[in-house]
Amino acid sequence: PTTRTRLPARVVHNEREHHPVAVPAAAVTSQVSGSTSTCANQNPRVVSCSSELRDALASTSTSVIFLKPGSYKLTEELQITHSVAIVAEQPGTVWLDGGGVTRVLKIDANGKSIELTGINIIGGSAGYGGGAYISGGTVTFSGCNIHDNEAQAGGGAYIKDGTVTFSNCNIYGNTATWGGGAYIRDGTVMFNDCNIN
């Protein structure tokens, strides 16, 4: 496997669940205004609860999803298999929460591009990758906080394959037997200006 890491020394902040965090404005490159309708053919989609988010991810025609502020409680993992950008409408005020009963994200998207911006990924629990399990695709986390997840391997993230970039992310408070923050099995992984603790 090929792993490239750039980790400049920075202070790790101790933001906890449901406390907004500061994310550089540059992390969000698009804005949405107007209607919050979630019609099946709307693109971008604007969602405000976990069921709407799941429906949006199920549609391969949806390329951009904006998340309204709030906690998105999950009872099963969110699966991503096609190219999509998932963006917090207000960075740092969206929590994808596994509630200690499920993995938060499963990304299996060979040849596809996935971007997650300004999102908190918390409370995930799984054998591999409590916060996120990535087995393919070009995946970018920008201005995200991945914390308080648990797994046997890769508490925050388990990377089986793919090209994965973490930029301006905080990865902390995750637990695992192997790789509390992240377990990299294969692929190309880069950490740019991230705090890992």
mmCIF file of C-alpha atoms in Angstrom:
data_model
loop_
_atom_site.group_PDB
_atom_site.id
_atom_site.type_symbol
_atom_site.label_atom_id
_atom_site.label_comp_id
_atom_site.label_asym_id
_atom_site.label_seq_id
_atom_site.Cartn_x
_atom_site.Cartn_y
_atom_site.Cartn_z
ATOM 1 C CA PRO A 1 0.000 0.000 0.000
ATOM 2 C CA THR A 2 1.017 3.592 -0.598
ATOM 3 C CA THR A 3 0.428 6.042 2.235
ATOM 4 C CA ARG A 4 1.421 9.692 2.225
ATOM 5 C CA THR A 5 1.058 11.726 5.372
ATOM 6 C CA ARG A 6 1.536 15.405 6.144
ATOM 7 C CA LEU A 7 0.746 16.264 9.741
ATOM 8 C CA PRO A 8 1.918 19.691 10.897
ATOM 9 C CA ALA A 9 1.764 20.255 14.639
ATOM 10 C CA ARG A 10 -1.514 21.898 15.638
ATOM 11 C CA VAL A 11 -3.614 22.154 18.759
ATOM 12 C CA VAL A 12 -6.311 19.525 19.106
ATOM 13 C CA HIS A 13 -9.574 21.091 20.181
ATOM 14 C CA ASN A 14 -11.906 19.239 22.494
ATOM 15 C CA GLU A 15 -15.261 19.919 20.897
ATOM 16 C CA ARG A 16 -17.812 17.339 21.989
ATOM 17 C CA GLU A 17 -21.102 16.088 20.592
ATOM 18 C CA HIS A 18 -23.612 18.790 19.610
ATOM 19 C CA HIS A 19 -21.159 21.642 20.117
ATOM 20 C CA PRO A 20 -20.609 23.570 16.863
ATOM 21 C CA VAL A 21 -17.029 23.726 15.620
ATOM 22 C CA ALA A 22 -15.248 26.249 13.478
ATOM 23 C CA VAL A 23 -14.547 25.195 9.908
ATOM 24 C CA PRO A 24 -12.773 27.440 7.394
ATOM 25 C CA ALA A 25 -15.270 29.159 5.106
ATOM 26 C CA ALA A 26 -13.212 27.968 2.148
ATOM 27 C CA ALA A 27 -14.257 24.408 2.960
ATOM 28 C CA VAL A 28 -17.685 25.103 1.505
ATOM 29 C CA THR A 29 -17.636 26.126 -2.119
ATOM 30 C CA SER A 30 -21.376 26.282 -2.807
ATOM 31 C CA GLN A 31 -24.409 27.843 -1.157
ATOM 32 C CA VAL A 32 -28.118 27.063 -1.320
ATOM 33 C CA SER A 33 -31.045 29.410 -0.781
ATOM 34 C CA GLY A 34 -34.772 29.294 -1.267
ATOM 35 C CA SER A 35 -36.963 26.213 -1.084
ATOM 36 C CA THR A 36 -36.116 23.255 1.140
ATOM 37 C CA SER A 37 -38.202 20.845 -0.903
ATOM 38 C CA THR A 38 -36.771 17.344 -1.270
ATOM 39 C CA CYS A 39 -38.507 16.304 -4.469
ATOM 40 C CA ALA A 40 -36.975 13.207 -6.064
ATOM 41 C CA ASN A 41 -35.765 15.135 -9.116
ATOM 42 C CA GLN A 42 -34.289 18.080 -7.245
ATOM 43 C CA ASN A 43 -30.540 18.538 -7.664
ATOM 44 C CA PRO A 44 -29.025 19.756 -5.475
ATOM 45 C CA ARG A 45 -31.101 18.177 -2.747
ATOM 46 C CA VAL A 46 -31.593 19.902 0.608
ATOM 47 C CA VAL A 47 -32.379 17.523 3.461
ATOM 48 C CA SER A 48 -33.139 17.919 7.155
ATOM 49 C CA CYS A 49 -33.455 14.388 8.557
ATOM 50 C CA SER A 50 -31.839 10.967 8.176
ATOM 51 C CA SER A 51 -34.668 9.457 6.115
ATOM 52 C CA GLU A 52 -34.429 12.276 3.563
ATOM 53 C CA LEU A 53 -30.651 11.847 3.448
ATOM 54 C CA ARG A 54 -30.988 8.109 2.867
ATOM 55 C CA ASP A 55 -33.484 8.726 0.049
ATOM 56 C CA ALA A 56 -31.158 11.267 -1.553
ATOM 57 C CA LEU A 57 -28.208 8.854 -1.443
ATOM 58 C CA ALA A 58 -30.335 6.136 -3.041
ATOM 59 C CA SER A 59 -30.838 8.300 -6.139
ATOM 60 C CA THR A 60 -27.904 8.047 -8.529
ATOM 61 C CA SER A 61 -29.056 11.267 -10.213
ATOM 62 C CA THR A 62 -28.365 13.262 -7.043
ATOM 63 C CA SER A 63 -24.899 14.797 -7.264
ATOM 64 C CA VAL A 64 -25.074 17.376 -4.440
ATOM 65 C CA ILE A 65 -26.763 17.081 -1.060
ATOM 66 C CA PHE A 66 -26.953 19.976 1.391
ATOM 67 C CA LEU A 67 -27.642 19.115 5.019
ATOM 68 C CA LYS A 68 -29.634 21.429 7.259
ATOM 69 C CA PRO A 69 -28.160 21.904 10.755
ATOM 70 C CA GLY A 70 -29.023 19.216 13.286
ATOM 71 C CA SER A 71 -28.391 15.666 14.434
ATOM 72 C CA TYR A 72 -29.111 12.894 11.939
ATOM 73 C CA LYS A 73 -29.718 9.789 14.067
ATOM 74 C CA LEU A 74 -29.026 6.535 12.247
ATOM 75 C CA THR A 75 -30.286 3.008 12.846
ATOM 76 C CA GLU A 76 -28.270 1.573 9.957
ATOM 77 C CA GLU A 77 -25.260 2.715 7.976
ATOM 78 C CA LEU A 78 -25.489 5.207 5.133
ATOM 79 C CA GLN A 79 -24.267 3.589 1.917
ATOM 80 C CA ILE A 80 -22.614 5.641 -0.811
ATOM 81 C CA THR A 81 -22.026 4.005 -4.190
ATOM 82 C CA HIS A 82 -22.071 6.884 -6.704
ATOM 83 C CA SER A 83 -20.431 10.266 -7.142
ATOM 84 C CA VAL A 84 -21.896 12.807 -4.746
ATOM 85 C CA ALA A 85 -20.959 15.824 -2.630
ATOM 86 C CA ILE A 86 -22.480 15.965 0.865
ATOM 87 C CA VAL A 87 -22.161 19.428 2.371
ATOM 88 C CA ALA A 88 -23.217 20.878 5.723
ATOM 89 C CA GLU A 89 -25.209 24.005 4.915
ATOM 90 C CA GLN A 90 -23.558 25.563 7.988
ATOM 91 C CA PRO A 91 -20.180 23.896 8.571
ATOM 92 C CA GLY A 92 -19.810 22.184 11.932
ATOM 93 C CA THR A 93 -23.535 22.129 12.777
ATOM 94 C CA VAL A 94 -24.423 18.744 11.265
ATOM 95 C CA TRP A 95 -23.927 15.455 13.151
ATOM 96 C CA LEU A 96 -24.232 12.071 11.440
ATOM 97 C CA ASP A 97 -24.725 9.942 14.542
ATOM 98 C CA GLY A 98 -24.531 6.142 14.660
ATOM 99 C CA GLY A 99 -25.817 6.181 18.229
ATOM 100 C CA GLY A 100 -23.445 3.370 19.180
ATOM 101 C CA VAL A 101 -25.529 0.849 17.205
ATOM 102 C CA THR A 102 -24.315 1.154 13.605
ATOM 103 C CA ARG A 103 -21.460 2.314 11.394
ATOM 104 C CA VAL A 104 -22.065 5.823 10.080
ATOM 105 C CA LEU A 105 -20.791 5.604 6.474
ATOM 106 C CA LYS A 106 -19.997 2.779 4.080
ATOM 107 C CA ILE A 107 -18.393 4.001 0.864
ATOM 108 C CA ASP A 108 -17.938 1.525 -1.982
ATOM 109 C CA ALA A 109 -17.635 3.575 -5.138
ATOM 110 C CA ASN A 110 -14.852 2.457 -7.460
ATOM 111 C CA GLY A 111 -14.290 5.022 -10.174
ATOM 112 C CA LYS A 112 -16.528 7.555 -8.426
ATOM 113 C CA SER A 113 -15.841 10.778 -6.526
ATOM 114 C CA ILE A 114 -17.277 11.473 -3.063
ATOM 115 C CA GLU A 115 -16.846 14.688 -1.099
ATOM 116 C CA LEU A 116 -17.957 15.340 2.480
ATOM 117 C CA THR A 117 -17.643 18.893 3.816
ATOM 118 C CA GLY A 118 -18.162 20.427 7.253
ATOM 119 C CA ILE A 119 -19.752 17.340 8.843
ATOM 120 C CA ASN A 120 -19.376 15.710 12.272
ATOM 121 C CA ILE A 121 -19.232 11.898 12.071
ATOM 122 C CA ILE A 122 -19.911 10.480 15.539
ATOM 123 C CA GLY A 123 -21.231 7.528 17.518
ATOM 124 C CA GLY A 124 -20.413 4.878 14.929
ATOM 125 C CA SER A 125 -19.867 1.268 15.962
ATOM 126 C CA ALA A 126 -18.791 -1.669 13.778
ATOM 127 C CA GLY A 127 -16.212 -4.413 13.483
ATOM 128 C CA TYR A 128 -14.309 -2.402 10.877
ATOM 129 C CA GLY A 129 -14.611 1.365 10.497
ATOM 130 C CA GLY A 130 -16.997 2.699 13.102
ATOM 131 C CA GLY A 131 -17.146 6.160 11.561
ATOM 132 C CA ALA A 132 -16.491 5.210 7.947
ATOM 133 C CA TYR A 133 -15.609 2.088 5.968
ATOM 134 C CA ILE A 134 -14.088 2.905 2.576
ATOM 135 C CA SER A 135 -13.460 0.194 0.009
ATOM 136 C CA GLY A 136 -13.163 2.189 -3.216
ATOM 137 C CA GLY A 137 -13.467 5.542 -4.910
ATOM 138 C CA THR A 138 -11.856 8.948 -4.629
ATOM 139 C CA VAL A 139 -13.039 10.235 -1.275
ATOM 140 C CA THR A 140 -12.377 13.658 0.246
ATOM 141 C CA PHE A 141 -13.237 14.755 3.780
ATOM 142 C CA SER A 142 -12.921 18.551 4.177
ATOM 143 C CA GLY A 143 -13.389 20.361 7.478
ATOM 144 C CA CYS A 144 -14.936 17.289 9.070
ATOM 145 C CA ASN A 145 -14.787 16.110 12.680
ATOM 146 C CA ILE A 146 -14.646 12.339 13.192
ATOM 147 C CA HIS A 147 -14.915 11.479 16.868
ATOM 148 C CA ASP A 148 -16.348 9.119 19.468
ATOM 149 C CA ASN A 149 -16.595 6.138 17.127
ATOM 150 C CA GLU A 150 -15.523 2.573 17.910
ATOM 151 C CA ALA A 151 -14.487 -0.568 16.069
ATOM 152 C CA GLN A 152 -12.186 -3.551 16.287
ATOM 153 C CA ALA A 153 -10.071 -1.925 13.559
ATOM 154 C CA GLY A 154 -10.305 1.695 12.435
ATOM 155 C CA GLY A 155 -12.437 3.426 15.043
ATOM 156 C CA GLY A 156 -12.678 6.624 13.042
ATOM 157 C CA ALA A 157 -12.162 5.121 9.590
ATOM 158 C CA TYR A 158 -11.161 1.816 8.008
ATOM 159 C CA ILE A 159 -9.679 2.224 4.544
ATOM 160 C CA LYS A 160 -9.629 -0.979 2.564
ATOM 161 C CA ASP A 161 -8.898 0.674 -0.784
ATOM 162 C CA GLY A 162 -9.327 3.874 -2.736
ATOM 163 C CA THR A 163 -7.793 7.329 -2.798
ATOM 164 C CA VAL A 164 -8.745 9.123 0.389
ATOM 165 C CA THR A 165 -7.878 12.662 1.479
ATOM 166 C CA PHE A 166 -8.564 14.258 4.847
ATOM 167 C CA SER A 167 -8.138 18.048 4.802
ATOM 168 C CA ASN A 168 -8.540 20.323 7.827
ATOM 169 C CA CYS A 169 -10.163 17.526 9.802
ATOM 170 C CA ASN A 170 -10.187 16.708 13.519
ATOM 171 C CA ILE A 171 -10.000 12.971 14.254
ATOM 172 C CA TYR A 172 -10.115 12.304 17.989
ATOM 173 C CA GLY A 173 -11.719 10.299 20.767
ATOM 174 C CA ASN A 174 -12.162 7.182 18.605
ATOM 175 C CA THR A 175 -11.368 3.728 19.998
ATOM 176 C CA ALA A 176 -10.244 0.459 18.426
ATOM 177 C CA THR A 177 -7.942 -2.477 19.071
ATOM 178 C CA TRP A 178 -6.050 -1.508 15.907
ATOM 179 C CA GLY A 179 -6.005 2.051 14.607
ATOM 180 C CA GLY A 180 -8.194 4.162 16.861
ATOM 181 C CA GLY A 181 -8.150 7.125 14.490
ATOM 182 C CA ALA A 182 -7.779 5.232 11.224
ATOM 183 C CA TYR A 183 -6.701 1.817 9.975
ATOM 184 C CA ILE A 184 -5.222 1.843 6.478
ATOM 185 C CA ARG A 185 -5.189 -1.569 4.851
ATOM 186 C CA ASP A 186 -4.511 -0.401 1.313
ATOM 187 C CA GLY A 187 -4.960 2.524 -1.030
ATOM 188 C CA THR A 188 -3.522 6.038 -1.093
ATOM 189 C CA VAL A 189 -4.304 8.153 1.956
ATOM 190 C CA MET A 190 -3.340 11.764 2.654
ATOM 191 C CA PHE A 191 -3.818 13.891 5.766
ATOM 192 C CA ASN A 192 -3.521 17.625 5.115
ATOM 193 C CA ASP A 193 -3.560 19.987 8.119
ATOM 194 C CA CYS A 194 -5.403 17.513 10.316
ATOM 195 C CA ASN A 195 -5.493 17.005 14.082
ATOM 196 C CA ILE A 196 -5.324 13.342 15.091
ATOM 197 C CA ASN A 197 -5.492 12.402 18.736
#
